[in-house]
Amino acid sequence: MKFISWNVNGFRAVLKKGFEDVFKDLDADFFCLQETKMQEGQADFHPEGYHEYYSYADKKGYSGTAIFAKEVPLRVAYGIEGKHNDEGRVITLEYDDFYLICAYVPNSQDELKRIDYRMEYEDDLRAYMSKLDKVKPVVYCGDLNVAHEEIDLKNPKSNRGNAGFSDEERSKMTELLGAGFTDTYRHLHPDTPGVYSWWSYRFNARANNAGWRIDYFIVSNRLETKIKEAAILTDVYGSDHCPVSLVLE
């Protein structure tokens, strides 16, 4: 099974930048999007052979997630057990053998103005994933808005304490992995530096590869032996993020 996750930073915008060709070329079983920035009916994209699931934020032009899946799920859920659904951040698809969660984790914002909400979200999400994991394995993907370790961003010293690299956010990622989950990219590439999934639009950051790895596929530990590939597709453009991929046996 092949999974793709991509923060498109506006689905309608990326549709004008060759998204359909990328979608076809990658030919994934599951294609997950974050930051779609749209409401229902605002994007004209209906790929043959896929089923479409969207979650929209109440606020127009903000946040939002989507999943395109070749197989019809047993069940679809939005939000985290009735919480965190007003910003369209979480979609869960249930299948016979696993759960797929697509998420766009809240940004803590400048001066960590939203850190309290972020911590609440992280705790609720970890509890939710742990609950699901007791039933069947979990595949969790998305823009998780944190670079976990210093290897995961170009300039860790100057960014220490900033949104996405605060001690609080990093510790929540550590807690999540400690609760029985695996960072698939680091599992296969434990010491690989300089591979990032997001670059600021400022200061020619992408050209200079001054980036952050904040987009992930995280799976239940018992899926570790099934991880065939976990990649960051840095040659794909159209957003300030690039897609990340996972292949499971």
JSON list of C-alpha atoms in Angstrom, two decimals, residues 10 28-29 40 46 50 61 74 77 115-116 125 127 142 148 150 156 161 163 180 182 196 206 218 223 227 231 233 243:
[
{"chain": "A", "resi": 10, "resn": "GLY", "atom": "CA", "xyz": [-4.42, 26.00, -0.64]},
{"chain": "A", "resi": 28, "resn": "ALA", "atom": "CA", "xyz": [-1.03, 6.29, -4.30]},
{"chain": "A", "resi": 29, "resn": "ASP", "atom": "CA", "xyz": [-3.70, 4.15, -2.67]},
{"chain": "A", "resi": 40, "resn": "GLU", "atom": "CA", "xyz": [-17.38, 22.33, 0.11]},
{"chain": "A", "resi": 46, "resn": "HIS", "atom": "CA", "xyz": [-12.67, 14.22, -8.82]},
{"chain": "A", "resi": 50, "resn": "TYR", "atom": "CA", "xyz": [-10.94, 7.37, -5.78]},
{"chain": "A", "resi": 61, "resn": "GLY", "atom": "CA", "xyz": [-10.09, 29.97, 3.58]},
{"chain": "A", "resi": 74, "resn": "LEU", "atom": "CA", "xyz": [-15.68, 0.89, 6.92]},
{"chain": "A", "resi": 77, "resn": "ALA", "atom": "CA", "xyz": [-14.80, 10.14, 11.48]},
{"chain": "A", "resi": 115, "resn": "ILE", "atom": "CA", "xyz": [0.68, 26.87, 22.76]},
{"chain": "A", "resi": 116, "resn": "ASP", "atom": "CA", "xyz": [-1.98, 26.07, 25.38]},
{"chain": "A", "resi": 125, "resn": "LEU", "atom": "CA", "xyz": [-4.78, 13.25, 19.77]},
{"chain": "A", "resi": 127, "resn": "ALA", "atom": "CA", "xyz": [-5.14, 9.52, 23.75]},
{"chain": "A", "resi": 142, "resn": "GLY", "atom": "CA", "xyz": [0.13, 15.11, 8.06]},
{"chain": "A", "resi": 148, "resn": "HIS", "atom": "CA", "xyz": [11.31, 16.75, 16.59]},
{"chain": "A", "resi": 150, "resn": "GLU", "atom": "CA", "xyz": [17.91, 19.14, 15.81]},
{"chain": "A", "resi": 156, "resn": "PRO", "atom": "CA", "xyz": [18.17, 24.50, 15.30]},
{"chain": "A", "resi": 161, "resn": "GLY", "atom": "CA", "xyz": [11.90, 28.05, 21.44]},
{"chain": "A", "resi": 163, "resn": "ALA", "atom": "CA", "xyz": [6.85, 27.74, 17.10]},
{"chain": "A", "resi": 180, "resn": "GLY", "atom": "CA", "xyz": [3.82, 2.97, 21.00]},
{"chain": "A", "resi": 182, "resn": "THR", "atom": "CA", "xyz": [7.20, 4.99, 15.13]},
{"chain": "A", "resi": 196, "resn": "TYR", "atom": "CA", "xyz": [13.24, 18.71, 4.82]},
{"chain": "A", "resi": 206, "resn": "ARG", "atom": "CA", "xyz": [14.04, 26.39, -0.52]},
{"chain": "A", "resi": 218, "resn": "ILE", "atom": "CA", "xyz": [3.84, 7.82, 12.07]},
{"chain": "A", "resi": 223, "resn": "LEU", "atom": "CA", "xyz": [3.84, -1.99, 11.68]},
{"chain": "A", "resi": 227, "resn": "ILE", "atom": "CA", "xyz": [7.69, -0.33, 6.34]},
{"chain": "A", "resi": 231, "resn": "ALA", "atom": "CA", "xyz": [10.48, 9.25, 1.65]},
{"chain": "A", "resi": 233, "resn": "LEU", "atom": "CA", "xyz": [9.66, 14.08, -2.15]},
{"chain": "A", "resi": 243, "resn": "PRO", "atom": "CA", "xyz": [4.82, 15.60, -0.19]}
]
